[in-house]
Amino acid sequence: MQSQKQYPKAFSFEFFPAKNPDGEAALLEVAQTLSQVEPCYFSVTYGAGGTTRDRTFGAVQAIKTATGVDVSPHLTCIGSTREFLKELLEQYREMGIRHLVALRGDLPEGSDDPRVFNYANELIEFIRQETGDHFFIEVAAYPEFHPQAVSARADLENFRRKVEAGADAALTQYFFNPDAYFRFVESCEKMGVDLPIVPGIMPITNYKQLARFSSFCGAEIPRWLARRLEDFGEDLASIRALGEDFITDMCQRLLEQGAPGLHFYSMNKVEPSLTIWKNLGLSPRRSERLGLK
Ligand SMILES: Cc1cc2nc3c(=O)[nH]c(=O)nc-3n(C[C@H](O)[C@H](O)[C@H](O)COP(=O)(O)OP(=O)(O)OC[C@H]3O[C@@H](n4cnc5c(N)ncnc54)[C@H](O)[C@@H]3O)c2cc1C
């Protein structure tokens, strides 16, 4: 973890764009409440193939204006064209955005045409070609490996490709096995890959949903934790209490070992991630800004 200790700690919250005006108003309220703890930035997800282009763009603009906090739009390349992405990058530049999360995304079911870009490293190369060093680019990292990876080694090599293409930092898929994260960082160090790798943190609020999503995205829930959460059935209060305890302890351990911040998957809610934030005693003082090139 030595490589990670040199970086300022960045604490951030992730949102997804709302589907209707009520959801948009609710999201702004959540962002305003979370802005009070002075996170380093907010990020807003983006549907593959540009399916949420306008909603992501609108949410980025609204949240930035309402809170004054930096916002980092996510951008996926699969199913997109160069022209489409170029125009969006220009619009973000005009809006004063300096920070992006660059991803491949997943093709919708039934589609097998990636169009121009096959992998995230190609998107990063494209962004650097088009906009030089304007954007601070974050990429995805998978401590438990990407579900489509042919092998752990190949996945690490592919991660290195994204860094060599110009990534400045990485945000991880969420995990409940902190040792997977420590090992991932160690492997990066051995490969000479050195950039902040910020753990993605998923609060536990609903076990059934979490189990379904985790099997899809390749995040393992340790057996002992799964069995205990299962036992609570529909008792959401108990699920939340155990989840809060577990995630707080895990974050504490990650930070003590040198993780360069935490990225909370807020699921557009205040309480689950803010409770952990408060349990950890995070303060604006510890939420230092990532330096832009
Ligand atoms: C922090 C975070 C935020 C996310 N936000 C979004 C979002 O906003 N919208 C969304 O749709 N999805 C999002 N995702 C999900 C992400 O799009 C999927 O996990 C997707 O399947 C992979 O995207 P990637 O950028 O990691 O792809 P890549 O880095 O391209 O990797 C995808 C797979 O291809 C392999 N690979 C990579 N490069 C090569 C290569 N050159 N040759 C051969 N194989 C290669 C990798 O090993 C991996 O198995 C997010 C994930 C994370 C962790």
Short mmCIF file of C-alpha atoms in Angstrom, two decimals, residues 5-12 37-41 70 99 136 198 259-262 277 282-292:
data_model
loop_
_atom_site.label_atom_id
_atom_site.label_comp_id
_atom_site.label_asym_id
_atom_site.label_seq_id
_atom_site.Cartn_x
_atom_site.Cartn_y
_atom_site.Cartn_z
CA LYS A 5 0.08 6.78 0.98
CA GLN A 6 1.60 9.63 -1.06
CA TYR A 7 -1.77 10.77 -2.43
CA PRO A 8 -4.17 13.27 -0.85
CA LYS A 9 -7.35 11.56 0.28
CA ALA A 10 -10.38 12.19 -1.93
CA PHE A 11 -13.89 11.49 -0.62
CA SER A 12 -16.75 11.51 -3.11
CA VAL A 37 -19.93 17.66 4.43
CA GLU A 38 -17.79 19.14 1.62
CA PRO A 39 -16.92 16.09 -0.47
CA CYS A 40 -14.12 16.36 -2.97
CA TYR A 41 -16.60 15.88 -5.82
CA ASP A 70 -17.17 19.82 -8.56
CA HIS A 99 -12.96 15.76 -14.18
CA PHE A 136 -8.55 14.63 -14.80
CA VAL A 198 -9.80 4.79 -4.50
CA ALA A 259 -6.34 4.01 0.82
CA PRO A 260 -6.37 7.44 -0.88
CA GLY A 261 -10.01 8.21 -0.04
CA LEU A 262 -13.41 6.57 -0.51
CA TRP A 277 -19.04 9.12 6.67
CA LEU A 282 -14.46 12.30 8.02
CA SER A 283 -14.20 16.05 7.88
CA PRO A 284 -13.74 18.58 5.10
CA ARG A 285 -10.16 18.93 6.25
CA ARG A 286 -9.53 15.31 5.21
CA SER A 287 -11.31 15.72 1.90
CA GLU A 288 -8.50 17.22 -0.06
CA ARG A 289 -8.94 17.96 -3.71
CA LEU A 290 -7.28 15.82 -6.35
CA GLY A 291 -4.80 18.06 -8.12
CA LEU A 292 -5.65 18.72 -11.75
#
